[in-house]
Coordinates of C-alpha atoms and ligand atoms in Angstrom, one line a residue:
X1 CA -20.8 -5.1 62.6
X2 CA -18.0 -2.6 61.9
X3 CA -18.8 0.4 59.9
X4 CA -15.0 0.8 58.3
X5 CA -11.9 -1.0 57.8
X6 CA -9.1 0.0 57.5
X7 CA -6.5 -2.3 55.3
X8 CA -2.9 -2.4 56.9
X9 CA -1.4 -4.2 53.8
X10 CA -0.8 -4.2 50.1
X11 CA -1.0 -6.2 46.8
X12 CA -3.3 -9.0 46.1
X13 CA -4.5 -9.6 49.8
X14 CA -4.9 -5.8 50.6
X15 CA -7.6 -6.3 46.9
X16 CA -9.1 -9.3 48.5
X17 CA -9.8 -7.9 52.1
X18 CA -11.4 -4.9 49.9
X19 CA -13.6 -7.2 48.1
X20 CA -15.4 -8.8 50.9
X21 CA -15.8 -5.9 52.6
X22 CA -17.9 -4.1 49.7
X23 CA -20.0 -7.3 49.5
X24 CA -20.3 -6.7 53.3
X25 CA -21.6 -3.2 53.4
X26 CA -18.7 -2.8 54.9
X27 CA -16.3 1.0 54.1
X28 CA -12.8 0.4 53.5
X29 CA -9.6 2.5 54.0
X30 CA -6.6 2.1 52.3
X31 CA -3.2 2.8 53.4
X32 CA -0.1 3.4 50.9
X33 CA 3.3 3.8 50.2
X34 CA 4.3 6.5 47.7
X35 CA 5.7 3.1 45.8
X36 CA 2.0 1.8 45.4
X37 CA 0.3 5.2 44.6
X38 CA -0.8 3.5 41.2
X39 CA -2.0 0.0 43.1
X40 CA -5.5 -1.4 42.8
X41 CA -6.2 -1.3 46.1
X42 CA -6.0 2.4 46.2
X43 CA -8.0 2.4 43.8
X44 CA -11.0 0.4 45.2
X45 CA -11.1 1.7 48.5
X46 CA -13.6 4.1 49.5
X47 CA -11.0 5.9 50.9
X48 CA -7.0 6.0 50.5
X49 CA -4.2 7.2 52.9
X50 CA -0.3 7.9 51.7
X51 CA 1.7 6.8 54.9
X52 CA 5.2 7.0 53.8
X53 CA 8.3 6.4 51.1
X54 CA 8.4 3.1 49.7
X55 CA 10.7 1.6 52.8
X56 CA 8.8 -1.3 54.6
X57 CA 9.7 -0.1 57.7
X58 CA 8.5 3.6 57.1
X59 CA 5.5 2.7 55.9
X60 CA 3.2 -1.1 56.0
X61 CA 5.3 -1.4 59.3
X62 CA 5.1 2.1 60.8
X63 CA 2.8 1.6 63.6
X64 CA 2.5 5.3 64.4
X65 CA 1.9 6.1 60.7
X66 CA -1.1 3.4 60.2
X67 CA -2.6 4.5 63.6
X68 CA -2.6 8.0 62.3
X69 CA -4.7 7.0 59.5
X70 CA -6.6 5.3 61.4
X71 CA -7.3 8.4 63.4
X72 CA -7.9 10.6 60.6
X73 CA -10.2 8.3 58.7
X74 CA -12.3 7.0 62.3
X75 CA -11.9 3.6 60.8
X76 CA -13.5 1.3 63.7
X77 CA -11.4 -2.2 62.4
X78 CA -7.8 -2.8 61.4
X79 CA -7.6 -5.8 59.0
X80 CA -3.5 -6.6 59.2
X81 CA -3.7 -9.0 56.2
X82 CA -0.7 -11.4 56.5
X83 CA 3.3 -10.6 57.1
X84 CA 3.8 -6.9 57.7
X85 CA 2.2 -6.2 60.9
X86 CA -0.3 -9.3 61.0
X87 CA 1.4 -11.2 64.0
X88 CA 3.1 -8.2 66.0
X89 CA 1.3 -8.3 69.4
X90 CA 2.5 -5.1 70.7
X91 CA 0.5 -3.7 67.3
X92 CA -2.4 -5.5 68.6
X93 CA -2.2 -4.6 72.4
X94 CA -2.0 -1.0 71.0
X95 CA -5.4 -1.2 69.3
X96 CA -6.8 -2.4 72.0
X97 CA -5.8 0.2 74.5
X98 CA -7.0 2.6 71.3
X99 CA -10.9 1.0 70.5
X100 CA -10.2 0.1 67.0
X101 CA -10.6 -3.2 66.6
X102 CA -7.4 -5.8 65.2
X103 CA -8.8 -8.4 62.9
X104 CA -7.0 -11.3 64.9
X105 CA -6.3 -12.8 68.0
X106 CA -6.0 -10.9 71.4
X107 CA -2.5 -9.8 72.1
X108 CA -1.9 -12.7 74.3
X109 CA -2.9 -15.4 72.0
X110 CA -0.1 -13.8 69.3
X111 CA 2.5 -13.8 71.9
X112 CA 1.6 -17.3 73.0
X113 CA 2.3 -18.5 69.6
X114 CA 5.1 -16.6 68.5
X115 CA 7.2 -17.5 71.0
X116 CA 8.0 -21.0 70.1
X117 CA 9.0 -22.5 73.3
X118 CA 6.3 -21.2 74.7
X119 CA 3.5 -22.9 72.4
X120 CA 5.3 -25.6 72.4
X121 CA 4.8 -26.2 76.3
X122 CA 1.4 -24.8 75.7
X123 CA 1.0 -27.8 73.2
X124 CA 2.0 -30.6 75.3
X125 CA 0.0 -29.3 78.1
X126 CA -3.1 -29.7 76.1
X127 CA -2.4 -33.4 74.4
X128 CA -1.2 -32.3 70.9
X129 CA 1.8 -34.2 70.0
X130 CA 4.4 -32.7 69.4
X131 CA 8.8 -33.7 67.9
X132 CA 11.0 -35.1 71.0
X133 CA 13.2 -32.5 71.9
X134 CA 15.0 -30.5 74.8
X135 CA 12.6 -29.1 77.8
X136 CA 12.4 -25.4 76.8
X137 CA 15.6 -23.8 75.9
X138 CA 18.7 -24.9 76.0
X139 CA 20.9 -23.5 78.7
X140 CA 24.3 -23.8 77.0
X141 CA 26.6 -26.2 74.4
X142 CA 27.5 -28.2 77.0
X143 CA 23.6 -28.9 78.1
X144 CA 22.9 -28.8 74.4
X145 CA 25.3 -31.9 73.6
X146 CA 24.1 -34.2 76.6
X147 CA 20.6 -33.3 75.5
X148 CA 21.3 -34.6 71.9
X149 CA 22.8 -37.6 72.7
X150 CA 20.2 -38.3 74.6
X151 CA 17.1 -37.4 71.7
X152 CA 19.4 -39.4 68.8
X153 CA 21.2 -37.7 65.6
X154 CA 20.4 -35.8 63.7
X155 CA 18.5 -32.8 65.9
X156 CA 17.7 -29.7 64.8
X157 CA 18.1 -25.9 66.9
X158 CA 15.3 -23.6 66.7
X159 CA 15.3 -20.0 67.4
X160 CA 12.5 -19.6 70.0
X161 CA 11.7 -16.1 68.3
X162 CA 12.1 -17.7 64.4
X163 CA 9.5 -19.3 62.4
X164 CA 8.5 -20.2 58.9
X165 CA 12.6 -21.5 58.5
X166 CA 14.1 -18.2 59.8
X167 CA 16.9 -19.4 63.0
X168 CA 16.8 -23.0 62.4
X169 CA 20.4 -24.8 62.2
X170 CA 20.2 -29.5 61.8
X171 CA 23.0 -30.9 63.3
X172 CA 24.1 -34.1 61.8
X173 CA 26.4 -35.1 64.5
X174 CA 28.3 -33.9 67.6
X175 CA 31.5 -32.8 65.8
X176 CA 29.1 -30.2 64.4
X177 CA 27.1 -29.2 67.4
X178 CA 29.1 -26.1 68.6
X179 CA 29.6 -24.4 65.5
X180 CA 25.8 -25.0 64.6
X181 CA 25.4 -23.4 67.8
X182 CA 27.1 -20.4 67.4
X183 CA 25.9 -20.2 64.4
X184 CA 22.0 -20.1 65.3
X185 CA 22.7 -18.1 68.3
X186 CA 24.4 -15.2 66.0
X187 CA 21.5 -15.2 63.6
X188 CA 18.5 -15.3 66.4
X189 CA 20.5 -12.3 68.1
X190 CA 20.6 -10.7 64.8
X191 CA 17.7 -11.0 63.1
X192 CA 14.6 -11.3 66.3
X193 CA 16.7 -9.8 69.4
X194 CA 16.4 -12.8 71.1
X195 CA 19.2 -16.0 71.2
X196 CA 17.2 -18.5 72.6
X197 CA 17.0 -21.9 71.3
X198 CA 15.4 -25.2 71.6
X199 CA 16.3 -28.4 70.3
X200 CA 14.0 -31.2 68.6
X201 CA 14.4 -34.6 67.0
X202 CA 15.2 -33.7 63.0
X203 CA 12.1 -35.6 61.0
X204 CA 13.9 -36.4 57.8
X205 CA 12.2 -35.6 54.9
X206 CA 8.6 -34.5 56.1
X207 CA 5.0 -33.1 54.5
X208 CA 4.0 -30.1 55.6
X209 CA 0.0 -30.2 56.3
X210 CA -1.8 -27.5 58.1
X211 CA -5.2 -27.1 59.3
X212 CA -7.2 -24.2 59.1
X213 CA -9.0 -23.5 62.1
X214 CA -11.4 -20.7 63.1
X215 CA -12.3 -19.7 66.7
X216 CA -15.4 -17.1 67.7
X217 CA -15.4 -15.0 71.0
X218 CA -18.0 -17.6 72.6
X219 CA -15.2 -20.7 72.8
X220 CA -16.0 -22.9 69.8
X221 CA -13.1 -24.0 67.8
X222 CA -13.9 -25.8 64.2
X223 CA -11.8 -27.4 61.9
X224 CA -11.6 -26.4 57.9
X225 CA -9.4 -29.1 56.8
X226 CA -5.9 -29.2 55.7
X227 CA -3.8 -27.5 52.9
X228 CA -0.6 -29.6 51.8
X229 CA 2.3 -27.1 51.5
X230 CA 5.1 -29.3 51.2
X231 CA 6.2 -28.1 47.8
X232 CA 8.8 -25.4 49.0
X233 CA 11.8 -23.5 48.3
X234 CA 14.2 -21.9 51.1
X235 CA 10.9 -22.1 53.2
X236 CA 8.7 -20.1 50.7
X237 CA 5.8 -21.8 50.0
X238 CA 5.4 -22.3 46.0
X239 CA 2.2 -24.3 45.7
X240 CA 0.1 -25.7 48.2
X241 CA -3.5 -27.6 47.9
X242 CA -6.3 -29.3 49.3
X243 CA -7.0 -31.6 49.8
X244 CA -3.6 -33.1 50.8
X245 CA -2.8 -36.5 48.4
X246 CA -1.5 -38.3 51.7
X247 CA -4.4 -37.5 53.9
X248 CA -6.5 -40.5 54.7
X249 CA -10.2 -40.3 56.8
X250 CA -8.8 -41.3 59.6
X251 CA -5.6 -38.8 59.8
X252 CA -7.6 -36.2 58.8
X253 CA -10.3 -36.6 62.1
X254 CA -7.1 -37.1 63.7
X255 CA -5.2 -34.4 63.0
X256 CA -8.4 -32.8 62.7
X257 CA -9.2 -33.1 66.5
X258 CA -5.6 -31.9 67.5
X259 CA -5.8 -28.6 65.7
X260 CA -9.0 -28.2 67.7
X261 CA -6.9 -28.9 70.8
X262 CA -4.4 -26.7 69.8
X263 CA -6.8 -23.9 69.3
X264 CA -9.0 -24.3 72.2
X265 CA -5.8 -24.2 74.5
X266 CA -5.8 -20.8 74.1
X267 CA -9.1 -19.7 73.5
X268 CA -8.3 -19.1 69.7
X269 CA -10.2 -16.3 68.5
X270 CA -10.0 -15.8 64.8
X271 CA -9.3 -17.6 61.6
X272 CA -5.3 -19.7 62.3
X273 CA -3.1 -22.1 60.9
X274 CA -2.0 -24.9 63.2
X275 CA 1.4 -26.1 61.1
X276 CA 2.1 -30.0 61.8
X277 CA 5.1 -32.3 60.0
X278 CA 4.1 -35.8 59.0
X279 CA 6.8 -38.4 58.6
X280 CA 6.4 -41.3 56.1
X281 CA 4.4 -43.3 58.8
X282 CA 1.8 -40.3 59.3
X283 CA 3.1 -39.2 62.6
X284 CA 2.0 -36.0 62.9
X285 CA 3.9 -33.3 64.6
X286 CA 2.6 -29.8 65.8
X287 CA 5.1 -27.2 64.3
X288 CA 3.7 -23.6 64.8
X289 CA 0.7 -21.8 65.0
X290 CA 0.3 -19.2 62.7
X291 CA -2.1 -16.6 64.0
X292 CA -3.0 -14.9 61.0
X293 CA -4.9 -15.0 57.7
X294 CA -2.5 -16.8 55.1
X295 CA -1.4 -16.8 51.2
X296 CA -2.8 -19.9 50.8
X297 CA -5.9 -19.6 52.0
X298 CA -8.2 -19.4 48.4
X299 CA -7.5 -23.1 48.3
X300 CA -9.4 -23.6 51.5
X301 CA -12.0 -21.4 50.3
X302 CA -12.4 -23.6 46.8
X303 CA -13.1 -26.6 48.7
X304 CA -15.5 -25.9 51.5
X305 CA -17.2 -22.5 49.2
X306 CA -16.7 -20.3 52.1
X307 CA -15.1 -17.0 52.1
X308 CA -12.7 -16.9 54.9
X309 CA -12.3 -13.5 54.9
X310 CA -15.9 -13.0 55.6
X311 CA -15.5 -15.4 58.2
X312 CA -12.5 -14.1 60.1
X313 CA -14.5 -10.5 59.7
X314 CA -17.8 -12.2 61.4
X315 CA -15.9 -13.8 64.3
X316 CA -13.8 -10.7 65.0
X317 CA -17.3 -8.4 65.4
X318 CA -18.5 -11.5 68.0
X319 CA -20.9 -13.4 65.6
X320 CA -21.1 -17.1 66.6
X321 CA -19.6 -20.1 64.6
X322 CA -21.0 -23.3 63.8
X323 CA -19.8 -26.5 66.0
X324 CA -19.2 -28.8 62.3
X325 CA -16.2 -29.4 60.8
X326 CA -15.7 -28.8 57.3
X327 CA -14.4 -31.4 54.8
X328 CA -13.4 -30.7 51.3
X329 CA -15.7 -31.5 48.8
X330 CA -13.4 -30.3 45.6
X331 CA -9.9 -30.5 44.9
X332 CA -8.1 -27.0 44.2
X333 CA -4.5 -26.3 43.7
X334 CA -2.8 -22.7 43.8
X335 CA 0.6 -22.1 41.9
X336 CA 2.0 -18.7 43.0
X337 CA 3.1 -16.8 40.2
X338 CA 6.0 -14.7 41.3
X339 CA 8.2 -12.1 39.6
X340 CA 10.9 -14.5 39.6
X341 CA 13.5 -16.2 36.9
X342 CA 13.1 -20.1 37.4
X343 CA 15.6 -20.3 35.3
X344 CA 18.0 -18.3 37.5
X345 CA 17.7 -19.1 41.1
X346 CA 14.2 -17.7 41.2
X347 CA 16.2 -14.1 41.3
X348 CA 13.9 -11.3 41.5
X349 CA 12.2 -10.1 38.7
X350 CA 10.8 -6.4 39.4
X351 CA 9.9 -4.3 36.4
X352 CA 6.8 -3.0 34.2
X353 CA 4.6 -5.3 33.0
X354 CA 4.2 -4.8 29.0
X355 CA 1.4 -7.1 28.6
X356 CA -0.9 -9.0 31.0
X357 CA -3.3 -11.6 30.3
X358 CA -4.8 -13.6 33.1
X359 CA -5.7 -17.3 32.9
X360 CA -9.5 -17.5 32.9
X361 CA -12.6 -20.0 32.3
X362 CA -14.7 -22.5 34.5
X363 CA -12.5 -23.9 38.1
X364 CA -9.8 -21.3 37.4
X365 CA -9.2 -18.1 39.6
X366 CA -6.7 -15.5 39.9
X367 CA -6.3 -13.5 43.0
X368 CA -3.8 -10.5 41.7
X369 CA -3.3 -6.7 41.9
X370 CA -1.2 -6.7 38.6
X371 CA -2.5 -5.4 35.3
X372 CA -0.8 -4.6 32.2
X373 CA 1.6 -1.3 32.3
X374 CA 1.7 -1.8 36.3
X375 CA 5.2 -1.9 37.6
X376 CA 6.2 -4.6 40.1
X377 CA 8.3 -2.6 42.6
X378 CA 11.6 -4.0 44.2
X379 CA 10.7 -3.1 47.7
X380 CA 8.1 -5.8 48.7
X381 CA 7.6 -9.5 47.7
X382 CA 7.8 -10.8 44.6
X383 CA 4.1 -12.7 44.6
X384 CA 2.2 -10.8 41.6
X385 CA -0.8 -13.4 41.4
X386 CA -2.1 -16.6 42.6
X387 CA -3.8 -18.9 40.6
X388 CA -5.9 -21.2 41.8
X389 CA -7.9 -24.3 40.0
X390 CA -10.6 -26.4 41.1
X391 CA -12.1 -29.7 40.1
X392 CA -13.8 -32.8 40.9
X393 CA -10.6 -34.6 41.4
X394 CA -6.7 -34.1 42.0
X395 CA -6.2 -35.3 38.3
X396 CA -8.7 -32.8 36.9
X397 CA -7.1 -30.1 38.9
X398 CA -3.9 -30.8 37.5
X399 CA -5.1 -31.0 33.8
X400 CA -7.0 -27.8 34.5
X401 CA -3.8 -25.9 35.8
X402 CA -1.9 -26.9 33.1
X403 CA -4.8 -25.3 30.8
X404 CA -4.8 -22.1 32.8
X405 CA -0.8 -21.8 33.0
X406 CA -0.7 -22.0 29.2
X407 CA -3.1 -19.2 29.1
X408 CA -1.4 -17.2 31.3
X409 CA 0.9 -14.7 29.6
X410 CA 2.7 -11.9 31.7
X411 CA 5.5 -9.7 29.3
X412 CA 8.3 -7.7 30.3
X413 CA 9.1 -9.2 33.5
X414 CA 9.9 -13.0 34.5
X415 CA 7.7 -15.2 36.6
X416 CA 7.2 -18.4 38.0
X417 CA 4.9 -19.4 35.7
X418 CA 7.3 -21.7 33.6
X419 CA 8.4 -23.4 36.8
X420 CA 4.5 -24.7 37.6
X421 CA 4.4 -26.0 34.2
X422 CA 7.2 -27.8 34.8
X423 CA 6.2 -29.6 38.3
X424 CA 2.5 -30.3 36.8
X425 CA 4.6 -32.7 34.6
X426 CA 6.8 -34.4 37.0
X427 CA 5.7 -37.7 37.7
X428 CA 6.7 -37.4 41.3
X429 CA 4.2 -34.4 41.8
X430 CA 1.2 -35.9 39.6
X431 CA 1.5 -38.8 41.9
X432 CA 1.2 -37.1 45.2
X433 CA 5.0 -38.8 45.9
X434 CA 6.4 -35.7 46.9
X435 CA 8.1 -34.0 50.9
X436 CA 10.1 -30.8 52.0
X437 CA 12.6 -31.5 50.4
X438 CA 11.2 -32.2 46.6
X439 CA 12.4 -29.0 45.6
X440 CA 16.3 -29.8 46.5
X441 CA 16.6 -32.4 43.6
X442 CA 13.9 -31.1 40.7
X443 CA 15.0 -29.3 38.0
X444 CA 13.2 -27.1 35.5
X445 CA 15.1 -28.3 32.6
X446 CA 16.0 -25.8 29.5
X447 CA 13.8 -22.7 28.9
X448 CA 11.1 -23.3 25.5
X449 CA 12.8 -21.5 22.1
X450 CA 11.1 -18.8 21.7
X451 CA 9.8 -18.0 25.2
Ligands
LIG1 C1 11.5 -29.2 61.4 C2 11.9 -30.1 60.4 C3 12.3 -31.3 60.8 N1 12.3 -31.7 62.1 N2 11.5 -29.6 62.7 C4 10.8 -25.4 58.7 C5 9.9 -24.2 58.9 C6 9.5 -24.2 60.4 N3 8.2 -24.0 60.5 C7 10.0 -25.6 60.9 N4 10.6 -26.3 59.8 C8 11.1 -27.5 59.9 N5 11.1 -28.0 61.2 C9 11.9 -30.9 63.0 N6 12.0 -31.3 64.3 C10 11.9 -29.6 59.1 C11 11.5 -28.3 58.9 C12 11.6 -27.9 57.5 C13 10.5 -27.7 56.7 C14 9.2 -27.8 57.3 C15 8.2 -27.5 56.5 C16 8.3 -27.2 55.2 C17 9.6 -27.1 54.6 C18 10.7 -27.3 55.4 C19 11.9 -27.3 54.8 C20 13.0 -27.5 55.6 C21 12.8 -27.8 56.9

């Protein structure tokens, strides 16, 4: 097992790595911007290291900067957390070459998955099924039209360097193809360095239900269930929960065995995310692989009482895995609480907060790094806390969230927290009759006098 850790990350997750650790014997190293010198996870590391300004890219990204502390510390593990540097395979080719373990896949297997075209041959080639769509990338508009008309209106392009929504253009019909295009091919250049594109079928109006996997370094590949994430804005995630209201037994082994598939293709070591879309009939769809520890994954946790974290550290130092699957035996439901105004766009919200009082009591948790007088700074994302219930049953879950949002006060910024109450009313949502594209028609209605 390792002796130290150090934490690549901030905020809640960089708290909840921290957590597990201590309860693992494990020592723990914190790194920092000069922005999150007053951050509880500098606080409860056994050790902390300032590696820049507040910039992103001077300091959580700065590869040189982090392996510094890692040098100066003789931490023996690098836990990357999620976003940041959590999926950059060069960062994790590095610590190879260097001895210090990356909490993750191998280099390879990040690569594999990142580039989309590429897992999505990898995909096929193992049996998981996966949208209709162009063989590899599409050469040119000319290729790109015949290819269309062959799949059926609408399609959709995909950068082969995007993910999570980032490079994605539908095209409704072939009038609009070219300028879609361009369009997609500007914006992959831009933002990933790389213009290739592929093009699938559009699903209209899909779920979005992952499975969490977890791989060891002796080639077993389980199943934790699925998460239902399909309650989304601009591709950020707002709530998710498990178990998903439109799973069945039968889709669940089903989908079950091809996120095993999808894992074992490659080996998967490590706790991942295999991404699928669902259409109305429950086809099922692989979308991405996500080769990292995720927001969302306390909801997992809830429903199958393991801590993933300890999990993902266990596998990485070569511990073996079970061979069983894990089904949920709960229902829990995390709202993301962000400094947002749901009133206005969800516009940013940074700011000190006054007073803080965090939702408590039986089936309720709160994964944050807030407190009150802490200022949220503007350079990072806007999640302050998640809150997640449990309960017997979806309906239970529900009633409890509503409890816990009502308790939940946060003063001198705004946050999301009036936009959950909302949804835990809508009928819609209470009934599990929700898709992708729930958020494009609901609306919050008029803020409370007085709030
Ligand atoms: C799609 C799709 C429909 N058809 N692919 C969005 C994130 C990225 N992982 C892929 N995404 C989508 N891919 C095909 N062939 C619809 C989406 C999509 C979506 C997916 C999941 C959750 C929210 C979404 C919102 C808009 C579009």
């Amino acid at each position: 097992m390792f002796s130290k850790i150090l934490i690549a990350n901030r905020g809640e997750i960089a708290l909840r790595i921290i957590r597990t650790c201590k309860e693992m014997g494990i020592k723990t190293v914190a790194v920092y911007s000069t922005a999150d010198k007053e951050s509880l996870h500098v606080r409860f590391a056994d050790e902390a290291v300032c590696i820049g300004p507040p910039s992103s890219t001077e300091s959580y990204l700065s590869i040189p900067k982090i392996m510094a502390a890692v040098e100066i510390t003789n931490a023996d593990a690098i836990h990357p957390g999620y976003g940041f540097l959590a999926e950059n395979a060069d960062f994790a080719e590095l610590c190879e070459e260097y001895g210090v373990k990356f909490i993750g896949p191998s280099a390879e297997m990040i690569r594999k998955m990142g580039d989309k075209v590429t897992a999505k041959e990898t995909m096929i080639a193992a049996g998981v099924p996966v949208v209709p769509g162009s063989d590899g990338l599409v050469k040119d508009v000319a290729a790109g039209k015949k290819g269309a008309k062959e799949i059926g209106y609408p399609i959709i392009l995909k950068a082969t360097a995007g993910g999570g929504g980032k490079g994605m253009r539908i095209v409704w019909e072939e009038e609009d193809f070219e300028n879609q295009w361009n369009m997609c091919k500007n914006e992959a250049k831009a933002s990933f360095g790389n213009d290739g594109i592929y093009m699938e079928k559009f699903v209209v109006e899909p779920r979005h239900i992952e499975f969490q996997v977890i791989g060891d370094q002796h080639g077993t590949v389980i199943h934790l269930s699925e998460r239902d994430c399909s309650i989304q804005r601009r591709h950020q995630k707002l709530v998710e929960e498990a178990p998903s209201p439109f799973m069945t037994k039968a889709l669940r082994k089903e989908m079950g065995e091809a996120a095993i598939k999808a894992g074992a293709s490659i080996n998967y070591e490590g706790v991942g995310t295999v991404e699928f879309l669902v259409d109305k009939y429950k086809k099922f769809y692989f979308m991405e692989m996500n080769t990292r520890i995720q927001v969302e994954h306390p909801v997992t946790e809830e429903v199958i009482d393991h801590d993933l974290i300890k999990e993902q550290i266990k596998v990485a130092a070569g511990e073996k895995i079970g061979t069983k699957n894990y089904i949920p035996q709960m229902h829990a439901i995390e709202c993301r609480i962000n400094a947002e105004d749901p009133y206005n766009d969800f516009r940013p919200s940074p700011g000190n907060i006054t007073s803080f009082h965090s939702a408590k009591g039986h089936g309720v948790r709160v994964d944050t790094h807030v407190y009150a007088g802490y200022s949220v700074p503007p350079y990072y994302d806007s999640m302050i806390a998640k809150l997640i219930c449990k309960a017997q049953t979806r309906e239970e879950c529900i009633k409890k969230m509503q409890r816990a949002l009502d308790e939940f006060i946060v003063e001198g910024i705004k946050t999301t927290v009036p936009f959950h109450q909302a949804l835990m009313k809508d009928p819609d949502f209470r009934s599990g009759n929700f898709n992708t594209g729930f958020m494009d028609s609901f609306d919050i209605g008029e803020p409370k006098k007085g709030k």
